[in-house]
Tab-separated table of C-alpha atoms and ligand atoms in Angstrom:
chain	number	residue	atom	x	y	z
A	1	MET	CA	80.025	128.897	111.417
A	2	ILE	CA	79.291	129.058	115.192
A	3	LYS	CA	82.017	132.107	116.225
A	4	GLY	CA	83.658	132.719	119.824
A	5	ILE	CA	81.281	135.499	121.775
A	6	LYS	CA	82.592	139.170	121.406
A	7	GLY	CA	84.930	140.053	124.355
A	8	VAL	CA	86.052	137.012	124.879
A	9	LYS	CA	89.708	135.601	123.721
A	10	ASP	CA	91.173	132.275	122.648
A	11	ILE	CA	94.443	132.031	124.061
A	12	LEU	CA	96.509	130.338	121.274
A	13	PRO	CA	99.226	128.070	121.421
A	14	GLU	CA	101.456	130.504	120.504
A	15	GLU	CA	100.215	133.097	123.419
A	16	THR	CA	99.986	130.515	126.319
A	17	PRO	CA	103.866	130.523	126.709
A	18	GLN	CA	103.380	133.935	127.880
A	19	TRP	CA	100.386	133.483	129.666
A	20	ARG	CA	102.339	130.665	131.181
A	21	PHE	CA	105.339	132.699	132.354
A	22	ILE	CA	102.686	135.598	133.745
A	23	GLU	CA	101.111	133.021	135.887
A	24	ASP	CA	104.471	131.383	137.142
A	25	ALA	CA	105.687	134.601	138.084
A	26	ALA	CA	102.353	135.127	139.764
A	27	ARG	CA	102.491	131.622	141.905
A	28	ARG	CA	106.028	132.029	142.654
A	29	TRP	CA	105.780	135.769	144.254
A	30	ALA	CA	102.445	134.880	145.980
A	31	LEU	CA	103.950	131.984	147.691
A	32	CYS	CA	107.348	133.739	148.066
A	33	TYR	CA	105.110	136.320	150.598
A	34	GLY	CA	103.443	133.169	151.945
A	35	TYR	CA	100.048	132.790	150.291
A	36	GLN	CA	98.426	129.963	149.892
A	37	GLU	CA	96.214	129.787	146.433
A	38	ILE	CA	92.517	128.950	146.738
A	39	ARG	CA	90.350	127.352	143.495
A	40	ILE	CA	86.721	129.422	144.322
A	41	PRO	CA	83.999	128.504	141.627
A	42	ILE	CA	83.424	130.583	138.488
A	43	PHE	CA	79.940	131.044	139.410
A	44	GLU	CA	77.778	132.252	142.704
A	45	LEU	CA	74.371	133.276	144.008
A	46	THR	CA	74.069	136.601	142.464
A	47	ALA	CA	73.065	137.614	145.770
A	48	LEU	CA	76.602	136.915	146.910
A	49	PHE	CA	78.077	139.820	144.671
A	50	ALA	CA	75.062	142.190	145.157
A	51	ARG	CA	75.934	142.290	149.091
A	52	SER	CA	79.831	142.431	148.934
A	53	ILE	CA	80.382	144.652	145.646
A	54	GLY	CA	77.599	146.374	146.042
A	55	ALA	CA	73.899	146.921	144.498
A	56	GLY	CA	74.539	150.409	142.907
A	57	THR	CA	78.089	149.290	141.507
A	58	ASP	CA	78.099	149.577	137.507
A	59	ILE	CA	79.888	146.071	138.096
A	60	VAL	CA	76.575	144.268	139.411
A	61	GLU	CA	73.951	147.356	138.107
A	62	LYS	CA	75.328	146.169	134.472
A	63	GLU	CA	78.306	144.588	133.927
A	64	MET	CA	77.438	140.886	135.751
A	65	TYR	CA	76.510	137.746	133.746
A	66	THR	CA	73.405	136.934	135.630
A	67	PHE	CA	71.085	134.139	134.714
A	68	PRO	CA	68.017	132.037	136.348
A	69	ASP	CA	69.320	127.792	137.387
A	70	ARG	CA	66.582	125.488	136.638
A	71	ASP	CA	65.032	126.356	139.648
A	72	GLY	CA	64.809	130.072	139.280
A	73	THR	CA	67.806	130.753	141.617
A	74	SER	CA	69.203	133.537	140.068
A	75	LEU	CA	73.474	132.781	139.544
A	76	SER	CA	75.877	134.815	138.168
A	77	LEU	CA	79.338	134.089	136.555
A	78	ARG	CA	82.146	135.745	138.757
A	79	PRO	CA	83.044	139.373	137.895
A	80	GLU	CA	85.814	139.243	140.367
A	81	GLY	CA	87.860	137.197	143.279
A	82	THR	CA	87.258	138.626	146.587
A	83	ALA	CA	83.565	137.947	146.871
A	84	GLY	CA	84.047	134.125	146.464
A	85	THR	CA	87.048	133.782	148.486
A	86	VAL	CA	85.494	135.212	151.746
A	87	ARG	CA	82.170	133.204	151.274
A	88	ALA	CA	85.040	130.524	151.089
A	89	PHE	CA	86.248	131.680	154.073
A	90	ILE	CA	83.571	132.104	155.837
A	91	GLU	CA	81.828	128.845	154.731
A	92	HIS	CA	84.736	126.927	155.992
A	93	ASN	CA	84.883	128.436	159.412
A	94	ARG	CA	88.633	129.900	158.478
A	95	ALA	CA	88.362	132.190	161.291
A	96	ALA	CA	88.583	129.627	163.607
A	97	ASP	CA	92.008	128.529	162.239
A	98	PRO	CA	95.031	130.287	163.219
A	99	LEU	CA	95.337	133.951	161.772
A	100	PRO	CA	96.373	135.675	159.643
A	101	GLN	CA	95.266	133.704	156.648
A	102	LYS	CA	96.736	134.485	152.881
A	103	TYR	CA	95.226	133.333	150.020
A	104	PHE	CA	95.655	134.013	146.051
A	105	TYR	CA	93.860	133.012	143.360
A	106	ILE	CA	94.119	132.797	139.466
A	107	GLY	CA	91.391	132.845	137.182
A	108	PRO	CA	88.902	133.965	134.480
A	109	MET	CA	86.336	136.846	135.221
A	110	PHE	CA	83.410	137.665	133.466
A	111	ARG	CA	82.137	141.262	132.887
A	112	HIS	CA	79.702	142.781	130.250
A	113	GLU	CA	81.564	145.727	129.362
A	114	ARG	CA	82.572	147.021	125.988
A	115	PRO	CA	85.174	145.196	124.792
A	116	GLN	CA	88.522	147.302	123.379
A	117	ALA	CA	92.077	146.687	123.747
A	118	GLY	CA	92.582	145.411	127.695
A	119	ARG	CA	88.884	145.310	128.547
A	120	LEU	CA	87.208	142.019	128.033
A	121	ARG	CA	84.174	140.255	128.997
A	122	GLN	CA	86.256	137.273	129.657
A	123	PHE	CA	89.488	138.376	131.210
A	124	HIS	CA	91.882	136.801	133.560
A	125	GLN	CA	92.751	138.000	137.192
A	126	PHE	CA	95.527	137.131	139.749
A	127	GLY	CA	94.681	138.257	143.437
A	128	VAL	CA	95.762	137.927	147.129
A	129	GLU	CA	93.473	138.261	150.040
A	130	PHE	CA	95.148	139.052	153.690
A	131	PHE	CA	92.784	137.927	156.288
A	132	GLY	CA	92.858	138.358	159.881
A	133	THR	CA	95.101	141.821	160.873
A	134	SER	CA	94.702	145.479	160.590
A	135	ASP	CA	97.898	146.011	160.978
A	136	PRO	CA	99.073	148.389	158.342
A	137	ARG	CA	102.154	146.080	157.347
A	138	ALA	CA	99.682	144.369	155.891
A	139	ASP	CA	98.617	146.535	153.143
A	140	ILE	CA	101.812	147.563	152.387
A	141	GLU	CA	102.998	143.901	152.036
A	142	VAL	CA	100.471	143.342	149.693
A	143	ILE	CA	101.481	146.247	147.767
A	144	ALA	CA	104.912	145.236	147.637
A	145	LEU	CA	103.796	142.025	146.507
A	146	LEU	CA	102.250	143.548	143.685
A	147	TRP	CA	104.855	145.992	142.824
A	148	ARG	CA	107.355	143.128	142.985
A	149	LEU	CA	106.057	141.229	140.612
A	150	LEU	CA	105.259	143.733	137.975
A	151	SER	CA	108.615	144.892	138.072
A	152	ASP	CA	109.844	141.083	137.941
A	153	LEU	CA	107.799	141.273	134.924
A	154	ALA	CA	110.135	144.376	133.482
A	155	LEU	CA	106.700	146.667	133.409
A	156	SER	CA	107.659	150.280	132.961
A	157	ASN	CA	105.810	153.445	133.585
A	158	LEU	CA	104.083	151.995	136.511
A	159	THR	CA	102.771	154.434	139.227
A	160	LEU	CA	101.304	153.333	142.441
A	161	GLU	CA	98.787	155.842	143.046
A	162	ILE	CA	97.199	155.652	146.901
A	163	ASN	CA	94.252	157.245	148.913
A	164	SER	CA	92.534	156.335	152.214
A	165	LEU	CA	88.664	156.123	151.688
A	166	GLY	CA	88.788	156.464	156.072
A	167	SER	CA	86.411	154.498	158.532
A	168	SER	CA	82.876	154.170	157.419
A	169	GLY	CA	81.950	156.889	160.078
A	170	ASP	CA	84.600	159.092	158.458
A	171	ARG	CA	82.602	158.536	154.950
A	172	ALA	CA	79.517	159.016	156.614
A	173	ALA	CA	80.377	162.326	157.769
A	174	TYR	CA	82.403	162.982	154.373
A	175	LYS	CA	79.023	162.298	152.395
A	176	PRO	CA	77.192	165.465	153.053
A	177	ILE	CA	79.970	167.475	152.539
A	178	LEU	CA	80.967	166.088	149.171
A	179	LEU	CA	77.102	166.109	148.168
A	180	ALA	CA	76.953	169.834	148.956
A	181	PHE	CA	79.665	170.300	146.653
A	182	LEU	CA	78.147	167.775	143.698
A	183	ARG	CA	74.483	169.776	143.885
A	184	HIS	CA	76.358	173.204	142.919
A	185	GLN	CA	78.141	170.841	139.931
A	186	GLU	CA	75.236	168.952	139.346
A	187	SER	CA	74.369	170.490	135.880
A	188	ARG	CA	77.640	169.645	134.862
A	189	LEU	CA	77.707	166.070	135.520
A	190	CYS	CA	76.844	162.989	133.471
A	191	ALA	CA	73.054	161.544	133.614
A	192	ASN	CA	74.844	158.338	135.875
A	193	CYS	CA	76.540	160.351	138.205
A	194	ARG	CA	73.448	162.345	138.526
A	195	ARG	CA	71.475	159.400	139.514
A	196	ARG	CA	73.548	157.769	141.578
A	197	MET	CA	74.979	160.942	143.411
A	198	ASP	CA	72.614	160.971	146.227
A	199	ARG	CA	73.141	157.517	147.225
A	200	ASN	CA	76.691	157.001	146.799
A	201	PRO	CA	78.246	160.578	145.946
A	202	LEU	CA	81.725	159.045	146.534
A	203	ARG	CA	81.253	157.434	143.450
A	204	VAL	CA	80.836	160.514	141.106
A	205	LEU	CA	84.448	161.132	142.321
A	206	ASP	CA	85.563	157.830	140.174
A	207	CYS	CA	83.459	158.434	137.336
A	208	LYS	CA	85.304	158.713	133.838
A	209	VAL	CA	83.509	160.947	131.867
A	210	LEU	CA	85.728	164.017	131.330
A	211	ASP	CA	83.377	166.351	132.115
A	212	CYS	CA	82.321	165.221	135.594
A	213	ARG	CA	86.263	164.989	135.940
A	214	ALA	CA	86.882	168.478	135.394
A	215	ALA	CA	83.542	169.217	137.504
A	216	THR	CA	85.053	167.296	140.591
A	217	GLU	CA	88.431	168.881	140.521
A	218	LEU	CA	88.184	171.018	143.330
A	219	ALA	CA	86.036	169.023	145.117
A	220	PRO	CA	86.299	168.591	148.786
A	221	LYS	CA	88.720	165.437	150.103
A	222	LEU	CA	87.959	162.155	151.956
A	223	THR	CA	91.906	162.502	153.142
A	224	ASP	CA	91.053	166.405	154.836
A	225	HIS	CA	88.520	164.504	157.000
A	226	LEU	CA	89.721	161.297	158.192
A	227	SER	CA	89.692	160.302	161.983
A	228	PRO	CA	92.770	160.255	164.030
A	229	ASP	CA	93.116	156.551	163.351
A	230	ALA	CA	92.495	156.226	159.608
A	231	ARG	CA	94.955	159.367	159.523
A	232	ALA	CA	97.834	157.130	161.567
A	233	HIS	CA	97.041	154.138	159.579
A	234	PHE	CA	97.315	155.814	156.029
A	235	ASP	CA	100.423	157.531	157.209
A	236	GLN	CA	102.268	154.479	158.561
A	237	VAL	CA	101.261	152.618	155.047
A	238	LEU	CA	102.802	155.986	153.751
A	239	THR	CA	106.183	155.727	156.011
A	240	GLY	CA	106.096	152.284	155.267
A	241	LEU	CA	106.078	152.602	151.517
A	242	VAL	CA	109.148	154.821	151.543
A	243	ALA	CA	111.267	152.443	153.899
A	244	ILE	CA	111.033	149.822	151.580
A	245	GLY	CA	111.448	152.021	148.328
A	246	ILE	CA	108.258	151.995	146.547
A	247	PRO	CA	107.285	155.592	145.290
A	248	TYR	CA	103.973	156.488	145.116
A	249	ARG	CA	101.565	159.336	144.274
A	250	LEU	CA	98.661	160.786	146.577
A	251	ASN	CA	95.556	160.807	144.755
A	252	PRO	CA	92.515	161.658	146.861
A	253	ARG	CA	90.000	160.773	144.138
A	254	LEU	CA	91.135	157.217	143.947
A	255	VAL	CA	87.545	155.537	145.078
A	256	ARG	CA	87.005	151.932	143.797
A	257	GLY	CA	84.065	150.704	141.775
A	258	LEU	CA	83.563	148.155	144.563
A	259	ASP	CA	81.787	149.161	147.718
A	260	TYR	CA	83.754	146.756	150.418
A	261	TYR	CA	86.813	148.807	150.391
A	262	CYS	CA	87.888	151.040	153.771
A	263	LEU	CA	90.709	153.262	154.947
A	264	THR	CA	93.679	152.077	152.131
A	265	SER	CA	92.766	151.988	148.320
A	266	PHE	CA	95.580	152.110	145.490
A	267	GLU	CA	95.387	151.372	141.946
A	268	ILE	CA	98.618	150.952	139.988
A	269	THR	CA	98.647	152.376	136.290
A	270	SER	CA	100.530	152.974	133.348
A	271	THR	CA	100.935	155.173	130.984
A	272	HIS	CA	101.561	152.169	128.328
A	273	LEU	CA	98.082	151.138	128.784
A	274	GLY	CA	96.274	154.164	127.029
A	275	ALA	CA	92.943	154.236	128.005
A	276	GLN	CA	92.431	151.624	130.158
A	277	ASN	CA	95.452	152.304	132.049
A	278	ALA	CA	94.536	150.351	135.324
A	279	VAL	CA	96.789	147.654	135.582
A	280	GLY	CA	95.679	146.535	139.119
A	281	ALA	CA	93.645	147.996	142.083
A	282	GLY	CA	93.157	146.769	145.767
A	283	GLY	CA	92.718	147.873	149.293
A	284	ARG	CA	91.493	147.339	152.716
A	285	TYR	CA	88.019	145.742	153.294
A	286	ASP	CA	87.781	145.619	157.608
A	287	GLY	CA	83.588	145.331	156.929
A	288	LEU	CA	83.003	142.410	154.092
A	289	VAL	CA	83.979	139.638	156.173
A	290	LYS	CA	80.861	140.448	158.517
A	291	THR	CA	78.777	141.520	156.128
A	292	LEU	CA	79.108	138.591	154.010
A	293	GLY	CA	77.617	137.078	157.349
A	294	GLY	CA	81.215	135.516	159.161
A	295	PRO	CA	82.635	137.218	162.063
A	296	SER	CA	84.559	140.712	162.420
A	297	VAL	CA	88.263	139.878	160.553
A	298	PRO	CA	90.011	143.104	159.074
A	299	ALA	CA	91.289	141.900	155.540
A	300	VAL	CA	93.357	143.636	152.718
A	301	GLY	CA	94.511	142.313	149.072
A	302	PHE	CA	94.518	143.140	145.414
A	303	ALA	CA	93.547	141.880	141.795
A	304	VAL	CA	95.738	142.437	138.796
A	305	GLY	CA	94.339	141.962	135.109
A	306	LEU	CA	96.602	139.465	133.572
A	307	GLU	CA	95.352	140.970	129.682
A	308	ARG	CA	96.466	144.289	130.459
A	309	VAL	CA	99.659	142.817	132.063
A	310	SER	CA	100.269	140.885	128.830
A	311	LEU	CA	99.397	143.908	126.961
A	312	MET	CA	103.180	145.231	128.588
A	313	LEU	CA	105.081	142.746	128.815
A	314	PRO	CA	108.484	143.299	126.728
A	315	GLU	CA	109.215	141.099	123.992
A	316	ALA	CA	112.619	140.391	125.337
A	317	SER	CA	110.776	138.343	127.801
A	318	LEU	CA	109.139	136.374	125.031
A	319	SER	CA	111.971	134.666	123.276
A	320	SER	CA	112.830	131.147	123.498
A	321	LEU	CA	109.410	130.587	125.524
A	322	ASN	CA	108.376	127.551	123.666
A	323	GLU	CA	111.213	125.670	123.136
A	324	CYS	CA	111.338	121.623	122.715
A	325	LEU	CA	114.605	120.249	122.885
A	326	TYR	CA	114.986	117.577	120.181
A	327	TYR	CA	113.819	117.166	117.009
A	328	VAL	CA	114.103	112.979	116.222
A	329	ALA	CA	114.784	112.693	112.580
A	330	ALA	CA	114.190	109.154	111.990
A	331	PHE	CA	114.081	107.474	108.391
A	332	GLY	CA	114.494	104.302	106.618
A	333	GLU	CA	112.922	101.320	107.788
A	334	GLU	CA	115.213	100.548	110.626
A	335	GLY	CA	115.708	104.091	111.565
A	336	ILE	CA	112.060	104.842	112.046
A	337	LYS	CA	111.458	102.037	114.077
A	338	LEU	CA	114.340	102.650	116.382
A	339	GLY	CA	113.911	106.508	116.111
A	340	PHE	CA	110.009	105.851	117.489
A	341	VAL	CA	111.661	104.083	120.482
A	342	LEU	CA	114.172	106.989	121.200
A	343	LEU	CA	111.600	109.661	121.224
A	344	ASP	CA	109.487	107.689	123.197
A	345	GLU	CA	112.712	107.358	125.621
A	346	LEU	CA	113.375	110.839	125.654
A	347	ARG	CA	110.360	111.861	126.807
A	348	GLY	CA	110.112	109.162	129.505
A	349	VAL	CA	113.208	111.072	131.249
A	350	GLY	CA	111.587	114.326	130.412
A	351	ILE	CA	113.390	115.713	127.830
A	352	SER	CA	111.278	117.625	125.023
A	353	ALA	CA	111.469	116.029	122.236
A	354	GLN	CA	109.295	115.552	118.729
A	355	CYS	CA	109.141	114.467	115.302
A	356	ASP	CA	107.011	115.083	112.527
A	357	TYR	CA	105.678	111.082	111.355
A	358	ARG	CA	104.859	112.433	107.910
A	359	ALA	CA	108.395	113.179	106.941
A	360	THR	CA	110.360	110.461	105.311
A	361	THR	CA	113.183	111.899	104.136
A	362	LEU	CA	116.126	113.003	106.003
A	363	LYS	CA	115.430	116.511	103.912
A	364	GLY	CA	111.736	116.578	104.865
A	365	HIS	CA	112.671	115.808	108.340
A	366	LEU	CA	115.164	119.009	108.575
A	367	ARG	CA	112.849	121.449	107.072
A	368	GLN	CA	110.594	120.413	109.535
A	369	ALA	CA	113.198	120.298	112.349
A	370	ASP	CA	114.119	124.447	111.280
A	371	ARG	CA	109.906	124.884	111.620
A	372	SER	CA	110.051	123.499	114.957
A	373	LYS	CA	112.398	125.578	116.948
A	374	CYS	CA	114.348	122.600	118.714
A	375	ARG	CA	117.446	123.456	119.146
A	376	TYR	CA	118.775	120.167	118.210
A	377	ALA	CA	118.234	117.220	115.794
A	378	ILE	CA	119.256	113.524	116.524
A	379	LEU	CA	119.276	112.404	112.640
A	380	LEU	CA	118.760	108.580	112.737
A	381	GLY	CA	118.702	106.540	109.223
A	382	ASP	CA	119.510	103.147	108.058
A	383	ASP	CA	123.327	104.182	107.930
A	384	GLU	CA	123.309	105.156	111.605
A	385	ALA	CA	120.758	102.485	112.719
A	386	ALA	CA	123.446	99.996	111.197
A	387	ARG	CA	126.457	101.868	112.918
A	388	GLY	CA	124.335	101.682	116.505
A	389	SER	CA	124.909	105.505	116.226
A	390	VAL	CA	123.039	108.897	115.830
A	391	ILE	CA	123.866	111.914	114.662
A	392	LEU	CA	123.316	114.594	116.788
A	393	ARG	CA	122.970	117.962	115.047
A	394	ASN	CA	122.800	121.495	116.166
A	395	LEU	CA	120.414	123.304	114.764
A	396	GLU	CA	121.585	126.538	114.856
A	397	SER	CA	125.349	126.009	114.451
A	398	LYS	CA	124.767	123.341	112.302
A	399	ALA	CA	127.899	121.137	113.724
A	400	GLN	CA	127.246	117.684	114.219
A	401	GLU	CA	128.763	114.728	116.385
A	402	GLU	CA	128.253	111.076	115.945
A	403	LEU	CA	126.871	109.242	119.653
A	404	PRO	CA	125.986	106.077	120.142
A	405	LEU	CA	122.445	104.895	120.315
A	406	VAL	CA	122.529	102.620	123.288
A	407	GLY	CA	122.779	104.876	126.385
A	408	LEU	CA	121.877	108.081	124.540
A	409	THR	CA	119.126	108.963	126.934
A	410	SER	CA	121.643	109.437	129.747
A	411	ILE	CA	124.505	110.793	127.725
A	412	LEU	CA	121.558	113.538	126.870
A	413	LYS	CA	119.797	114.082	130.621
A	414	THR	CA	123.398	114.731	131.948
A	415	ARG	CA	123.842	117.079	128.723
A	416	SER	CA	120.137	118.649	129.291
A	417	PHE	CA	121.032	119.394	133.068
A	418	SER	CA	124.305	120.696	132.693
A	419	SER	CA	123.521	123.317	129.821
B	501	LIG	P1	88.677	149.797	135.270
B	501	LIG	O1	88.482	151.087	135.516
B	501	LIG	O2	89.662	149.706	134.399
B	501	LIG	O3	87.349	149.275	134.729
B	501	LIG	P2	88.072	148.556	137.901
B	501	LIG	O4	88.122	149.371	138.661
B	501	LIG	O5	86.641	147.889	137.243
B	501	LIG	O6	88.918	149.252	136.585
B	501	LIG	P3	88.796	146.233	139.239
B	501	LIG	O7	87.230	145.719	139.280
B	501	LIG	O8	89.377	146.640	140.458
B	501	LIG	O9	88.903	147.021	137.679
B	501	LIG	O10	89.943	145.024	138.813
B	501	LIG	C1	91.265	145.045	138.599
B	501	LIG	C2	92.000	144.814	137.243
B	501	LIG	O11	91.251	144.110	136.500
B	501	LIG	C3	92.015	146.359	136.672
B	501	LIG	O12	92.865	147.409	137.161
B	501	LIG	C4	91.877	145.643	135.140
B	501	LIG	O13	93.795	145.749	134.993
B	501	LIG	C5	91.471	144.486	135.651
B	501	LIG	N1	90.451	144.444	135.078
B	501	LIG	C6	88.790	144.457	135.547
B	501	LIG	N2	88.260	144.841	134.254
B	501	LIG	C7	88.661	144.034	133.475
B	501	LIG	C8	88.076	143.849	131.715
B	501	LIG	N3	86.818	144.036	131.634
B	501	LIG	N4	88.904	143.488	131.120
B	501	LIG	C9	90.374	143.017	131.059
B	501	LIG	N5	91.002	143.413	132.458
B	501	LIG	C10	90.054	144.172	133.656
B	502	LIG	MG1	85.763	148.565	135.452
């Protein structure tokens, strides 16, 4: 027997209603905030990810699914959605159209990580990208969209952590200061951090290893070394968050694991998720469009992990998600004929209906009707067929009423709109 791949999950029929619920909410809120859906390819040239996410990042160094195409070109499954969205933005010359432009995407991403709860090798993200303005209100808007979506889904115990990564000049000036501090702590750092420290000392602040965290506890803060412009931008973002009632916590060591971020950087975490506590994250990436060969267009965005959202979704949101309205219990020679036509008529006008074709008796049908979680059964045997009627049975209260077969679809259609 051939099994599925480790860390790659099937989303089974009983789980898809919950996924649709989450994805529908994401689409609804994105559209409400004026974002248009983009569908980018699942795989791209490896060079795209190496150049955008950064060759020295965990994602590119050890998490990508990379393989040669038949002509030897190196391709990779997308580990995130921003690189592809920016590539498409540049390739279709979108910067020549009126700015700003706001895109969102939903879909699977791929990273070779150690699978555990909330960490998979194929996982799903909803993300947005806001191109064309460096106004801090754009930063606030994307945070507000993510916050509103998660609140609408009734996720609890959420914290917005926020930091500023400054301009590239700020980071260049801060790096030697941080590096000098790290040198004193070198013996306490993990091998990975020691190896990468010189190339990208900021990444050490993002290391999840506890000893590294302790060693960098008192590290100098980038936010104490911001240029006046970066400082003003950050202050405006924070003031705006207060104005719209979104609480935040400053986290001076919040450094995202992707190289393209600048200025605002944020993460939404939850105490409900255990070790994998980040639900979503994002920030500003003003240099990325240019880095990938486009014009200089500032941008800000986020991505949220839908598996982690689904782990946190309260039970109450899940009841009545998978409901079919009518079970057609057709039995007897004439009943079966008329019942099959009725079933098709109901579906034809958009009323959900089903029938177990294997059942031949009323008892058999009622058992299946109960299992089906339909709200009503329509009983149609030879007796009803002879009278030109059906019995409508409420499967919960067991109340029954007789209705004419002719015109039944219209009657039920009116009812399904008024209920
Ligand atoms: P983490 O610190 O958990 O590895 P990350 O910084 O790598 O997260 P991003 O690249 O910013 O995450 O992706 C945004 C969101 O996507 C994360 O907050 C998380 O919810 C989700 N995510 C990232 N990697 C995975 C994964 N392997 N499995 C499931 N969800 C993931
Ligand atoms: Mg990661």
